[in-house]
Structure formats: C-alpha cells, structure tokens
PDB file of N, CA, C and O in Angstrom:
ATOM      1  N   LEU C 680    -228.375  33.666 114.388  1.00 85.00           N
ATOM      2  CA  LEU C 680    -227.748  34.851 114.951  1.00 85.00           C
ATOM      3  C   LEU C 680    -226.826  34.441 116.079  1.00 85.00           C
ATOM      4  O   LEU C 680    -227.170  33.577 116.876  1.00 85.00           O
ATOM      5  N   SER C 681    -225.664  35.114 116.145  1.00 87.00           N
ATOM      6  CA  SER C 681    -224.719  34.790 117.209  1.00 87.00           C
ATOM      7  C   SER C 681    -225.224  35.257 118.558  1.00 87.00           C
ATOM      8  O   SER C 681    -224.879  34.704 119.589  1.00 87.00           O
ATOM      9  N   SER C 682    -226.018  36.302 118.577  1.00 88.00           N
ATOM     10  CA  SER C 682    -226.630  36.813 119.795  1.00 88.00           C
ATOM     11  C   SER C 682    -228.033  37.261 119.419  1.00 88.00           C
ATOM     12  O   SER C 682    -228.221  37.906 118.392  1.00 88.00           O
ATOM     13  N   ASN C 683    -229.000  36.946 120.253  1.00 91.00           N
ATOM     14  CA  ASN C 683    -230.371  37.302 119.895  1.00 91.00           C
ATOM     15  C   ASN C 683    -230.968  38.356 120.820  1.00 91.00           C
ATOM     16  O   ASN C 683    -232.168  38.555 120.839  1.00 91.00           O
ATOM     17  N   TYR C 684    -230.116  39.054 121.579  1.00 92.00           N
ATOM     18  CA  TYR C 684    -230.616  40.123 122.433  1.00 92.00           C
ATOM     19  C   TYR C 684    -229.513  41.138 122.698  1.00 92.00           C
ATOM     20  O   TYR C 684    -228.323  40.850 122.524  1.00 92.00           O
ATOM     21  N   GLY C 685    -229.933  42.339 123.098  1.00 93.00           N
ATOM     22  CA  GLY C 685    -228.972  43.381 123.416  1.00 93.00           C
ATOM     23  C   GLY C 685    -229.673  44.657 123.849  1.00 93.00           C
ATOM     24  O   GLY C 685    -230.900  44.719 123.940  1.00 93.00           O
ATOM     25  N   SER C 686    -228.888  45.687 124.075  1.00 93.00           N
ATOM     26  CA  SER C 686    -229.363  46.964 124.588  1.00 93.00           C
ATOM     27  C   SER C 686    -230.249  47.706 123.588  1.00 93.00           C
ATOM     28  O   SER C 686    -229.979  47.687 122.383  1.00 93.00           O
ATOM     29  N   PRO C 687    -231.279  48.413 124.084  1.00 95.00           N
ATOM     30  CA  PRO C 687    -232.097  49.241 123.199  1.00 95.00           C
ATOM     31  C   PRO C 687    -231.300  50.342 122.491  1.00 95.00           C
ATOM     32  O   PRO C 687    -231.717  50.839 121.458  1.00 95.00           O
ATOM     33  N   SER C 688    -230.147  50.696 123.033  1.00 94.00           N
ATOM     34  CA  SER C 688    -229.328  51.731 122.389  1.00 94.00           C
ATOM     35  C   SER C 688    -228.545  51.192 121.202  1.00 94.00           C
ATOM     36  O   SER C 688    -227.925  51.949 120.456  1.00 94.00           O
ATOM     37  N   GLY C 689    -228.568  49.873 120.994  1.00 94.00           N
ATOM     38  CA  GLY C 689    -227.871  49.270 119.858  1.00 94.00           C
ATOM     39  C   GLY C 689    -226.366  49.331 120.027  1.00 94.00           C
ATOM     40  O   GLY C 689    -225.851  49.455 121.128  1.00 94.00           O
ATOM     41  N   GLY C 690    -225.647  49.225 118.919  1.00 93.00           N
ATOM     42  CA  GLY C 690    -224.195  49.327 118.938  1.00 93.00           C
ATOM     43  C   GLY C 690    -223.444  48.025 118.978  1.00 93.00           C
ATOM     44  O   GLY C 690    -222.267  47.990 118.656  1.00 93.00           O
ATOM     45  N   GLY C 691    -224.101  46.944 119.368  1.00 93.00           N
ATOM     46  CA  GLY C 691    -223.430  45.647 119.379  1.00 93.00           C
ATOM     47  C   GLY C 691    -223.315  45.077 117.973  1.00 93.00           C
ATOM     48  O   GLY C 691    -223.819  45.646 117.006  1.00 93.00           O
ATOM     49  N   THR C 692    -222.634  43.955 117.872  1.00 95.00           N
ATOM     50  CA  THR C 692    -222.483  43.279 116.585  1.00 95.00           C
ATOM     51  C   THR C 692    -223.106  41.901 116.653  1.00 95.00           C
ATOM     52  O   THR C 692    -222.916  41.182 117.634  1.00 95.00           O
ATOM     53  N   VAL C 693    -223.837  41.542 115.619  1.00 96.00           N
ATOM     54  CA  VAL C 693    -224.458  40.224 115.506  1.00 96.00           C
ATOM     55  C   VAL C 693    -223.874  39.537 114.279  1.00 96.00           C
ATOM     56  O   VAL C 693    -223.719  40.155 113.226  1.00 96.00           O
ATOM     57  N   THR C 694    -223.516  38.271 114.438  1.00 96.00           N
ATOM     58  CA  THR C 694    -223.060  37.468 113.299  1.00 96.00           C
ATOM     59  C   THR C 694    -224.245  36.700 112.747  1.00 96.00           C
ATOM     60  O   THR C 694    -224.968  36.035 113.488  1.00 96.00           O
ATOM     61  N   ILE C 695    -224.434  36.828 111.440  1.00 95.00           N
ATOM     62  CA  ILE C 695    -225.515  36.127 110.747  1.00 95.00           C
ATOM     63  C   ILE C 695    -224.883  35.025 109.908  1.00 95.00           C
ATOM     64  O   ILE C 695    -223.972  35.296 109.119  1.00 95.00           O
ATOM     65  N   LEU C 696    -225.344  33.804 110.099  1.00 93.00           N
ATOM     66  CA  LEU C 696    -224.830  32.665 109.341  1.00 93.00           C
ATOM     67  C   LEU C 696    -225.917  32.143 108.410  1.00 93.00           C
ATOM     68  O   LEU C 696    -227.100  32.154 108.764  1.00 93.00           O
ATOM     69  N   GLY C 697    -225.534  31.723 107.233  1.00 91.00           N
ATOM     70  CA  GLY C 697    -226.497  31.199 106.276  1.00 91.00           C
ATOM     71  C   GLY C 697    -225.797  30.848 104.982  1.00 91.00           C
ATOM     72  O   GLY C 697    -224.603  30.560 104.970  1.00 91.00           O
ATOM     73  N   SER C 698    -226.509  30.918 103.877  1.00 90.00           N
ATOM     74  CA  SER C 698    -225.909  30.660 102.563  1.00 90.00           C
ATOM     75  C   SER C 698    -226.347  31.753 101.599  1.00 90.00           C
ATOM     76  O   SER C 698    -227.390  32.376 101.793  1.00 90.00           O
ATOM     77  N   GLY C 699    -225.541  32.005 100.605  1.00 90.00           N
ATOM     78  CA  GLY C 699    -225.851  33.033  99.618  1.00 90.00           C
ATOM     79  C   GLY C 699    -225.768  34.446 100.160  1.00 90.00           C
ATOM     80  O   GLY C 699    -226.322  35.371  99.578  1.00 90.00           O
ATOM     81  N   LEU C 700    -225.062  34.630 101.280  1.00 92.00           N
ATOM     82  CA  LEU C 700    -225.013  35.943 101.920  1.00 92.00           C
ATOM     83  C   LEU C 700    -224.131  36.953 101.188  1.00 92.00           C
ATOM     84  O   LEU C 700    -224.251  38.154 101.410  1.00 92.00           O
ATOM     85  N   SER C 701    -223.265  36.492 100.296  1.00 91.00           N
ATOM     86  CA  SER C 701    -222.393  37.427  99.583  1.00 91.00           C
ATOM     87  C   SER C 701    -223.182  38.337  98.640  1.00 91.00           C
ATOM     88  O   SER C 701    -222.674  39.357  98.193  1.00 91.00           O
ATOM     89  N   ARG C 702    -224.425  37.999  98.376  1.00 90.00           N
ATOM     90  CA  ARG C 702    -225.274  38.823  97.501  1.00 90.00           C
ATOM     91  C   ARG C 702    -226.149  39.805  98.288  1.00 90.00           C
ATOM     92  O   ARG C 702    -226.998  40.484  97.724  1.00 90.00           O
ATOM     93  N   ALA C 703    -225.921  39.893  99.608  1.00 92.00           N
ATOM     94  CA  ALA C 703    -226.741  40.761 100.460  1.00 92.00           C
ATOM     95  C   ALA C 703    -226.570  42.232 100.080  1.00 92.00           C
ATOM     96  O   ALA C 703    -225.477  42.679  99.736  1.00 92.00           O
ATOM     97  N   VAL C 704    -227.678  42.951 100.125  1.00 92.00           N
ATOM     98  CA  VAL C 704    -227.679  44.383  99.861  1.00 92.00           C
ATOM     99  C   VAL C 704    -227.822  45.155 101.169  1.00 92.00           C
ATOM    100  O   VAL C 704    -227.192  46.176 101.374  1.00 92.00           O
ATOM    101  N   SER C 705    -228.661  44.643 102.076  1.00 95.00           N
ATOM    102  CA  SER C 705    -228.859  45.311 103.357  1.00 95.00           C
ATOM    103  C   SER C 705    -229.344  44.324 104.412  1.00 95.00           C
ATOM    104  O   SER C 705    -229.840  43.244 104.095  1.00 95.00           O
ATOM    105  N   ILE C 706    -229.176  44.749 105.666  1.00 96.00           N
ATOM    106  CA  ILE C 706    -229.615  43.966 106.821  1.00 96.00           C
ATOM    107  C   ILE C 706    -230.601  44.838 107.583  1.00 96.00           C
ATOM    108  O   ILE C 706    -230.317  46.010 107.855  1.00 96.00           O
ATOM    109  N   PHE C 707    -231.742  44.262 107.955  1.00 97.00           N
ATOM    110  CA  PHE C 707    -232.737  45.019 108.714  1.00 97.00           C
ATOM    111  C   PHE C 707    -233.027  44.342 110.041  1.00 97.00           C
ATOM    112  O   PHE C 707    -233.120  43.123 110.128  1.00 97.00           O
ATOM    113  N   PHE C 708    -233.176  45.175 111.076  1.00 97.00           N
ATOM    114  CA  PHE C 708    -233.651  44.759 112.390  1.00 97.00           C
ATOM    115  C   PHE C 708    -235.048  45.348 112.492  1.00 97.00           C
ATOM    116  O   PHE C 708    -235.207  46.546 112.730  1.00 97.00           O
ATOM    117  N   GLY C 709    -236.058  44.539 112.195  1.00 96.00           N
ATOM    118  CA  GLY C 709    -237.402  45.069 112.039  1.00 96.00           C
ATOM    119  C   GLY C 709    -237.407  45.942 110.793  1.00 96.00           C
ATOM    120  O   GLY C 709    -236.993  45.505 109.717  1.00 96.00           O
ATOM    121  N   SER C 710    -237.811  47.182 110.929  1.00 95.00           N
ATOM    122  CA  SER C 710    -237.828  48.105 109.781  1.00 95.00           C
ATOM    123  C   SER C 710    -236.620  49.033 109.747  1.00 95.00           C
ATOM    124  O   SER C 710    -236.532  49.906 108.886  1.00 95.00           O
ATOM    125  N   ILE C 711    -235.678  48.822 110.665  1.00 97.00           N
ATOM    126  CA  ILE C 711    -234.510  49.701 110.770  1.00 97.00           C
ATOM    127  C   ILE C 711    -233.284  49.007 110.187  1.00 97.00           C
ATOM    128  O   ILE C 711    -232.936  47.897 110.588  1.00 97.00           O
ATOM    129  N   GLY C 712    -232.634  49.673 109.259  1.00 96.00           N
ATOM    130  CA  GLY C 712    -231.438  49.118 108.637  1.00 96.00           C
ATOM    131  C   GLY C 712    -230.231  49.141 109.557  1.00 96.00           C
ATOM    132  O   GLY C 712    -230.085  50.051 110.378  1.00 96.00           O
ATOM    133  N   SER C 713    -229.384  48.151 109.421  1.00 97.00           N
ATOM    134  CA  SER C 713    -228.130  48.114 110.174  1.00 97.00           C
ATOM    135  C   SER C 713    -227.234  49.252 109.681  1.00 97.00           C
ATOM    136  O   SER C 713    -227.069  49.438 108.476  1.00 97.00           O
ATOM    137  N   PRO C 714    -226.634  50.024 110.609  1.00 96.00           N
ATOM    138  CA  PRO C 714    -225.772  51.125 110.174  1.00 96.00           C
ATOM    139  C   PRO C 714    -224.487  50.656 109.485  1.00 96.00           C
ATOM    140  O   PRO C 714    -223.925  51.365 108.666  1.00 96.00           O
ATOM    141  N   ARG C 715    -224.025  49.459 109.816  1.00 96.00           N
ATOM    142  CA  ARG C 715    -222.820  48.899 109.202  1.00 96.00           C
ATOM    143  C   ARG C 715    -222.926  47.380 109.150  1.00 96.00           C
ATOM    144  O   ARG C 715    -223.367  46.758 110.095  1.00 96.00           O
ATOM    145  N   ALA C 716    -222.522  46.846 108.023  1.00 95.00           N
ATOM    146  CA  ALA C 716    -222.497  45.386 107.885  1.00 95.00           C
ATOM    147  C   ALA C 716    -221.283  44.992 107.055  1.00 95.00           C
ATOM    148  O   ALA C 716    -220.921  45.686 106.107  1.00 95.00           O
ATOM    149  N   SER C 717    -220.645  43.912 107.453  1.00 95.00           N
ATOM    150  CA  SER C 717    -219.476  43.398 106.728  1.00 95.00           C
ATOM    151  C   SER C 717    -219.793  42.001 106.224  1.00 95.00           C
ATOM    152  O   SER C 717    -220.075  41.099 107.024  1.00 95.00           O
ATOM    153  N   ILE C 718    -219.761  41.839 104.907  1.00 95.00           N
ATOM    154  CA  ILE C 718    -219.945  40.517 104.318  1.00 95.00           C
ATOM    155  C   ILE C 718    -218.587  39.837 104.362  1.00 95.00           C
ATOM    156  O   ILE C 718    -217.659  40.230 103.660  1.00 95.00           O
ATOM    157  N   LEU C 719    -218.442  38.852 105.224  1.00 96.00           N
ATOM    158  CA  LEU C 719    -217.160  38.180 105.419  1.00 96.00           C
ATOM    159  C   LEU C 719    -216.983  36.985 104.495  1.00 96.00           C
ATOM    160  O   LEU C 719    -215.866  36.604 104.185  1.00 96.00           O
ATOM    161  N   SER C 720    -218.092  36.383 104.086  1.00 95.00           N
ATOM    162  CA  SER C 720    -218.052  35.252 103.160  1.00 95.00           C
ATOM    163  C   SER C 720    -219.463  35.006 102.652  1.00 95.00           C
ATOM    164  O   SER C 720    -220.392  35.723 103.030  1.00 95.00           O
ATOM    165  N   ASP C 721    -219.629  34.001 101.848  1.00 93.00           N
ATOM    166  CA  ASP C 721    -220.956  33.649 101.346  1.00 93.00           C
ATOM    167  C   ASP C 721    -221.838  33.084 102.456  1.00 93.00           C
ATOM    168  O   ASP C 721    -223.044  32.983 102.300  1.00 93.00           O
ATOM    169  N   THR C 722    -221.227  32.749 103.603  1.00 94.00           N
ATOM    170  CA  THR C 722    -221.981  32.146 104.696  1.00 94.00           C
ATOM    171  C   THR C 722    -221.981  32.976 105.984  1.00 94.00           C
ATOM    172  O   THR C 722    -222.555  32.561 106.979  1.00 94.00           O
ATOM    173  N   ARG C 723    -221.332  34.173 105.973  1.00 96.00           N
ATOM    174  CA  ARG C 723    -221.242  34.956 107.217  1.00 96.00           C
ATOM    175  C   ARG C 723    -221.264  36.456 106.948  1.00 96.00           C
ATOM    176  O   ARG C 723    -220.532  36.963 106.106  1.00 96.00           O
ATOM    177  N   ILE C 724    -222.100  37.146 107.740  1.00 96.00           N
ATOM    178  CA  ILE C 724    -222.156  38.608 107.765  1.00 96.00           C
ATOM    179  C   ILE C 724    -222.095  39.054 109.218  1.00 96.00           C
ATOM    180  O   ILE C 724    -222.775  38.480 110.074  1.00 96.00           O
ATOM    181  N   ASP C 725    -221.296  40.079 109.504  1.00 97.00           N
ATOM    182  CA  ASP C 725    -221.314  40.730 110.806  1.00 97.00           C
ATOM    183  C   ASP C 725    -222.060  42.041 110.631  1.00 97.00           C
ATOM    184  O   ASP C 725    -221.706  42.846 109.762  1.00 97.00           O
ATOM    185  N   ALA C 726    -223.106  42.262 111.431  1.00 97.00           N
ATOM    186  CA  ALA C 726    -223.929  43.456 111.300  1.00 97.00           C
ATOM    187  C   ALA C 726    -224.016  44.202 112.621  1.00 97.00           C
ATOM    188  O   ALA C 726    -224.200  43.593 113.677  1.00 97.00           O
ATOM    189  N   GLU C 727    -223.877  45.527 112.558  1.00 97.00           N
ATOM    190  CA  GLU C 727    -224.046  46.355 113.745  1.00 97.00           C
ATOM    191  C   GLU C 727    -225.538  46.492 114.026  1.00 97.00           C
ATOM    192  O   GLU C 727    -226.340  46.717 113.118  1.00 97.00           O
ATOM    193  N   VAL C 728    -225.881  46.380 115.302  1.00 97.00           N
ATOM    194  CA  VAL C 728    -227.281  46.464 115.720  1.00 97.00           C
ATOM    195  C   VAL C 728    -227.675  47.942 115.871  1.00 97.00           C
ATOM    196  O   VAL C 728    -227.005  48.684 116.584  1.00 97.00           O
ATOM    197  N   PRO C 729    -228.747  48.370 115.197  1.00 98.00           N
ATOM    198  CA  PRO C 729    -229.226  49.744 115.377  1.00 98.00           C
ATOM    199  C   PRO C 729    -230.017  49.861 116.683  1.00 98.00           C
ATOM    200  O   PRO C 729    -230.412  48.846 117.266  1.00 98.00           O
ATOM    201  N   ALA C 730    -230.262  51.069 117.141  1.00 97.00           N
ATOM    202  CA  ALA C 730    -231.121  51.278 118.308  1.00 97.00           C
ATOM    203  C   ALA C 730    -232.533  50.799 117.970  1.00 97.00           C
ATOM    204  O   ALA C 730    -232.958  50.861 116.814  1.00 97.00           O
ATOM    205  N   GLY C 731    -233.243  50.299 118.980  1.00 97.00           N
ATOM    206  CA  GLY C 731    -234.594  49.818 118.732  1.00 97.00           C
ATOM    207  C   GLY C 731    -235.273  49.373 120.010  1.00 97.00           C
ATOM    208  O   GLY C 731    -234.762  49.594 121.113  1.00 97.00           O
ATOM    209  N   SER C 732    -236.426  48.739 119.863  1.00 96.00           N
ATOM    210  CA  SER C 732    -237.164  48.255 121.031  1.00 96.00           C
ATOM    211  C   SER C 732    -237.976  47.018 120.662  1.00 96.00           C
ATOM    212  O   SER C 732    -238.256  46.776 119.488  1.00 96.00           O
ATOM    213  N   GLY C 733    -238.323  46.262 121.693  1.00 95.00           N
ATOM    214  CA  GLY C 733    -239.137  45.068 121.485  1.00 95.00           C
ATOM    215  C   GLY C 733    -238.363  43.925 120.855  1.00 95.00           C
ATOM    216  O   GLY C 733    -237.143  43.872 120.910  1.00 95.00           O
ATOM    217  N   THR C 734    -239.082  43.002 120.262  1.00 96.00           N
ATOM    218  CA  THR C 734    -238.490  41.864 119.554  1.00 96.00           C
ATOM    219  C   THR C 734    -238.780  42.043 118.075  1.00 96.00           C
ATOM    220  O   THR C 734    -239.929  42.289 117.694  1.00 96.00           O
ATOM    221  N   VAL C 735    -237.729  41.941 117.267  1.00 97.00           N
ATOM    222  CA  VAL C 735    -237.859  42.201 115.827  1.00 97.00           C
ATOM    223  C   VAL C 735    -237.265  41.051 115.023  1.00 97.00           C
ATOM    224  O   VAL C 735    -236.417  40.306 115.508  1.00 97.00           O
ATOM    225  N   ASP C 736    -237.702  40.937 113.771  1.00 96.00           N
ATOM    226  CA  ASP C 736    -237.116  39.974 112.846  1.00 96.00           C
ATOM    227  C   ASP C 736    -235.885  40.594 112.207  1.00 96.00           C
ATOM    228  O   ASP C 736    -235.903  41.763 111.817  1.00 96.00           O
ATOM    229  N   VAL C 737    -234.821  39.819 112.112  1.00 96.00           N
ATOM    230  CA  VAL C 737    -233.614  40.258 111.417  1.00 96.00           C
ATOM    231  C   VAL C 737    -233.668  39.641 110.024  1.00 96.00           C
ATOM    232  O   VAL C 737    -233.792  38.426 109.873  1.00 96.00           O
ATOM    233  N   THR C 738    -233.610  40.493 109.000  1.00 95.00           N
ATOM    234  CA  THR C 738    -233.696  40.007 107.635  1.00 95.00           C
ATOM    235  C   THR C 738    -232.517  40.487 106.805  1.00 95.00           C
ATOM    236  O   THR C 738    -231.996  41.573 107.013  1.00 95.00           O
ATOM    237  N   VAL C 739    -232.113  39.646 105.887  1.00 95.00           N
ATOM    238  CA  VAL C 739    -231.074  39.965 104.915  1.00 95.00           C
ATOM    239  C   VAL C 739    -231.784  40.158 103.586  1.00 95.00           C
ATOM    240  O   VAL C 739    -232.557  39.290 103.168  1.00 95.00           O
ATOM    241  N   THR C 740    -231.557  41.288 102.937  1.00 94.00           N
ATOM    242  CA  THR C 740    -232.200  41.522 101.652  1.00 94.00           C
ATOM    243  C   THR C 740    -231.163  41.529 100.533  1.00 94.00           C
ATOM    244  O   THR C 740    -230.017  41.918 100.733  1.00 94.00           O
ATOM    245  N   SER C 741    -231.601  41.071  99.382  1.00 91.00           N
ATOM    246  CA  SER C 741    -230.766  41.065  98.177  1.00 91.00           C
ATOM    247  C   SER C 741    -231.684  41.338  96.993  1.00 91.00           C
ATOM    248  O   SER C 741    -232.892  41.496  97.160  1.00 91.00           O
ATOM    249  N   ALA C 742    -231.122  41.359  95.811  1.00 86.00           N
ATOM    250  CA  ALA C 742    -231.936  41.566  94.611  1.00 86.00           C
ATOM    251  C   ALA C 742    -232.982  40.466  94.454  1.00 86.00           C
ATOM    252  O   ALA C 742    -234.034  40.673  93.850  1.00 86.00           O
ATOM    253  N   ALA C 743    -232.715  39.290  95.036  1.00 86.00           N
ATOM    254  CA  ALA C 743    -233.634  38.157  94.930  1.00 86.00           C
ATOM    255  C   ALA C 743    -234.782  38.214  95.935  1.00 86.00           C
ATOM    256  O   ALA C 743    -235.731  37.453  95.838  1.00 86.00           O
ATOM    257  N   GLY C 744    -234.693  39.114  96.934  1.00 87.00           N
ATOM    258  CA  GLY C 744    -235.744  39.211  97.938  1.00 87.00           C
ATOM    259  C   GLY C 744    -235.172  39.245  99.343  1.00 87.00           C
ATOM    260  O   GLY C 744    -234.001  39.543  99.539  1.00 87.00           O
ATOM    261  N   SER C 745    -236.005  38.908 100.315  1.00 90.00           N
ATOM    262  CA  SER C 745    -235.613  38.929 101.727  1.00 90.00           C
ATOM    263  C   SER C 745    -235.554  37.526 102.300  1.00 90.00           C
ATOM    264  O   SER C 745    -236.276  36.637 101.852  1.00 90.00           O
ATOM    265  N   SER C 746    -234.712  37.366 103.307  1.00 91.00           N
ATOM    266  CA  SER C 746    -234.585  36.068 103.970  1.00 91.00           C
ATOM    267  C   SER C 746    -235.872  35.729 104.723  1.00 91.00           C
ATOM    268  O   SER C 746    -236.672  36.606 105.049  1.00 91.00           O
ATOM    269  N   ALA C 747    -236.043  34.453 104.997  1.00 87.00           N
ATOM    270  CA  ALA C 747    -237.201  33.985 105.763  1.00 87.00           C
ATOM    271  C   ALA C 747    -237.081  34.468 107.200  1.00 87.00           C
ATOM    272  O   ALA C 747    -235.981  34.700 107.705  1.00 87.00           O
ATOM    273  N   VAL C 748    -238.204  34.633 107.854  1.00 89.00           N
ATOM    274  CA  VAL C 748    -238.210  35.044 109.251  1.00 89.00           C
ATOM    275  C   VAL C 748    -238.738  33.911 110.119  1.00 89.00           C
ATOM    276  O   VAL C 748    -239.455  33.037 109.643  1.00 89.00           O
ATOM    277  N   GLY C 749    -238.348  33.943 111.370  1.00 89.00           N
ATOM    278  CA  GLY C 749    -238.775  32.924 112.316  1.00 89.00           C
ATOM    279  C   GLY C 749    -238.080  33.157 113.645  1.00 89.00           C
ATOM    280  O   GLY C 749    -237.288  34.101 113.792  1.00 89.00           O
ATOM    281  N   VAL C 750    -238.334  32.310 114.590  1.00 91.00           N
ATOM    282  CA  VAL C 750    -237.772  32.469 115.931  1.00 91.00           C
ATOM    283  C   VAL C 750    -236.243  32.551 115.891  1.00 91.00           C
ATOM    284  O   VAL C 750    -235.641  33.342 116.617  1.00 91.00           O
ATOM    285  N   ALA C 751    -235.606  31.777 115.036  1.00 90.00           N
ATOM    286  CA  ALA C 751    -234.140  31.752 114.969  1.00 90.00           C
ATOM    287  C   ALA C 751    -233.547  33.061 114.452  1.00 90.00           C
ATOM    288  O   ALA C 751    -232.367  33.331 114.652  1.00 90.00           O
ATOM    289  N   SER C 752    -234.359  33.894 113.799  1.00 93.00           N
ATOM    290  CA  SER C 752    -233.847  35.149 113.256  1.00 93.00           C
ATOM    291  C   SER C 752    -234.433  36.368 113.966  1.00 93.00           C
ATOM    292  O   SER C 752    -234.473  37.457 113.411  1.00 93.00           O
ATOM    293  N   GLN C 753    -234.853  36.186 115.222  1.00 96.00           N
ATOM    294  CA  GLN C 753    -235.404  37.307 115.976  1.00 96.00           C
ATOM    295  C   GLN C 753    -234.371  37.869 116.943  1.00 96.00           C
ATOM    296  O   GLN C 753    -233.535  37.142 117.480  1.00 96.00           O
ATOM    297  N   TYR C 754    -234.440  39.175 117.120  1.00 96.00           N
ATOM    298  CA  TYR C 754    -233.542  39.900 118.040  1.00 96.00           C
ATOM    299  C   TYR C 754    -234.399  40.666 119.033  1.00 96.00           C
ATOM    300  O   TYR C 754    -235.353  41.331 118.639  1.00 96.00           O
ATOM    301  N   SER C 755    -234.057  40.573 120.333  1.00 96.00           N
ATOM    302  CA  SER C 755    -234.821  41.252 121.377  1.00 96.00           C
ATOM    303  C   SER C 755    -233.980  42.356 122.015  1.00 96.00           C
ATOM    304  O   SER C 755    -232.851  42.111 122.455  1.00 96.00           O
ATOM    305  N   TYR C 756    -234.545  43.551 122.029  1.00 96.00           N
ATOM    306  CA  TYR C 756    -233.903  44.683 122.717  1.00 96.00           C
ATOM    307  C   TYR C 756    -234.313  44.593 124.188  1.00 96.00           C
ATOM    308  O   TYR C 756    -235.499  44.560 124.495  1.00 96.00           O
ATOM    309  N   GLN C 757    -233.326  44.522 125.083  1.00 91.00           N
ATOM    310  CA  GLN C 757    -233.613  44.346 126.507  1.00 91.00           C
ATOM    311  C   GLN C 757    -232.775  45.305 127.332  1.00 91.00           C
ATOM    312  O   GLN C 757    -231.586  45.512 127.039  1.00 91.00           O
ATOM    313  N   ILE C 758    -233.384  45.858 128.365  1.00 81.00           N
ATOM    314  CA  ILE C 758    -232.648  46.693 129.312  1.00 81.00           C
ATOM    315  C   ILE C 758    -231.950  45.765 130.290  1.00 81.00           C
ATOM    316  O   ILE C 758    -232.567  44.846 130.836  1.00 81.00           O
ATOM    317  N   ALA C 759    -230.646  45.997 130.490  1.00 69.00           N
ATOM    318  CA  ALA C 759    -229.862  45.140 131.383  1.00 69.00           C
ATOM    319  C   ALA C 759    -230.363  45.295 132.814  1.00 69.00           C
ATOM    320  O   ALA C 759    -230.687  46.401 133.256  1.00 69.00           O
ATOM    321  N   PRO C 760    -230.434  44.182 133.566  1.00 66.00           N
ATOM    322  CA  PRO C 760    -230.860  44.261 134.957  1.00 66.00           C
ATOM    323  C   PRO C 760    -229.835  45.028 135.803  1.00 66.00           C
ATOM    324  O   PRO C 760    -228.653  45.036 135.492  1.00 66.00           O
ATOM    325  N   LEU C 761    -230.321  45.698 136.823  1.00 57.00           N
ATOM    326  CA  LEU C 761    -229.431  46.461 137.723  1.00 57.00           C
ATOM    327  C   LEU C 761    -228.716  45.568 138.674  1.00 57.00           C
ATOM    328  O   LEU C 761    -229.093  44.560 139.078  1.00 57.00           O
TER     329      LEU C 761
END
C-alpha cells in the first residue's frame, strides 16, 4: 500500500501494487468496499478509502478469490493530532 493510515472519515486514495490486479472485482478495507477503484494496470490499482475505524486488512477480490492478508496490507484509521 502506498499509504497505510488515514482519517476515519475516509476519502483518501491508496495505491495497491501487486500482480494479476487487472482481474480485480472489488477492493475491501476490512468488510467495507472501496467506493471507487481504478485498475491502472495488471500491477497497480488506485482505491478510494471508505470511512472506517481501527486497523483493517485491505483485500483485492477477483473470481479466483481474495488476496493474502498480512502486515503489509493493513490500513489504520487514525485521528490526526491537534
């Protein structure tokens, strides 16, 4: 992920890098689907972050299944310090 944290209100964009991404059907931040995603190539997707809380796994789903999860694919919703 290009960024692994952001506001609980969502709205930012995260770049997902990998392989076989051109077959993606949806992007999830935990159990919440990304409101918009652009498949830019077989190795890159830009996904809008939905509103949420806590730390969640970001997964790419396709007809073949879902991507693996792990620390590298986690996104944390954080309130910005004052």
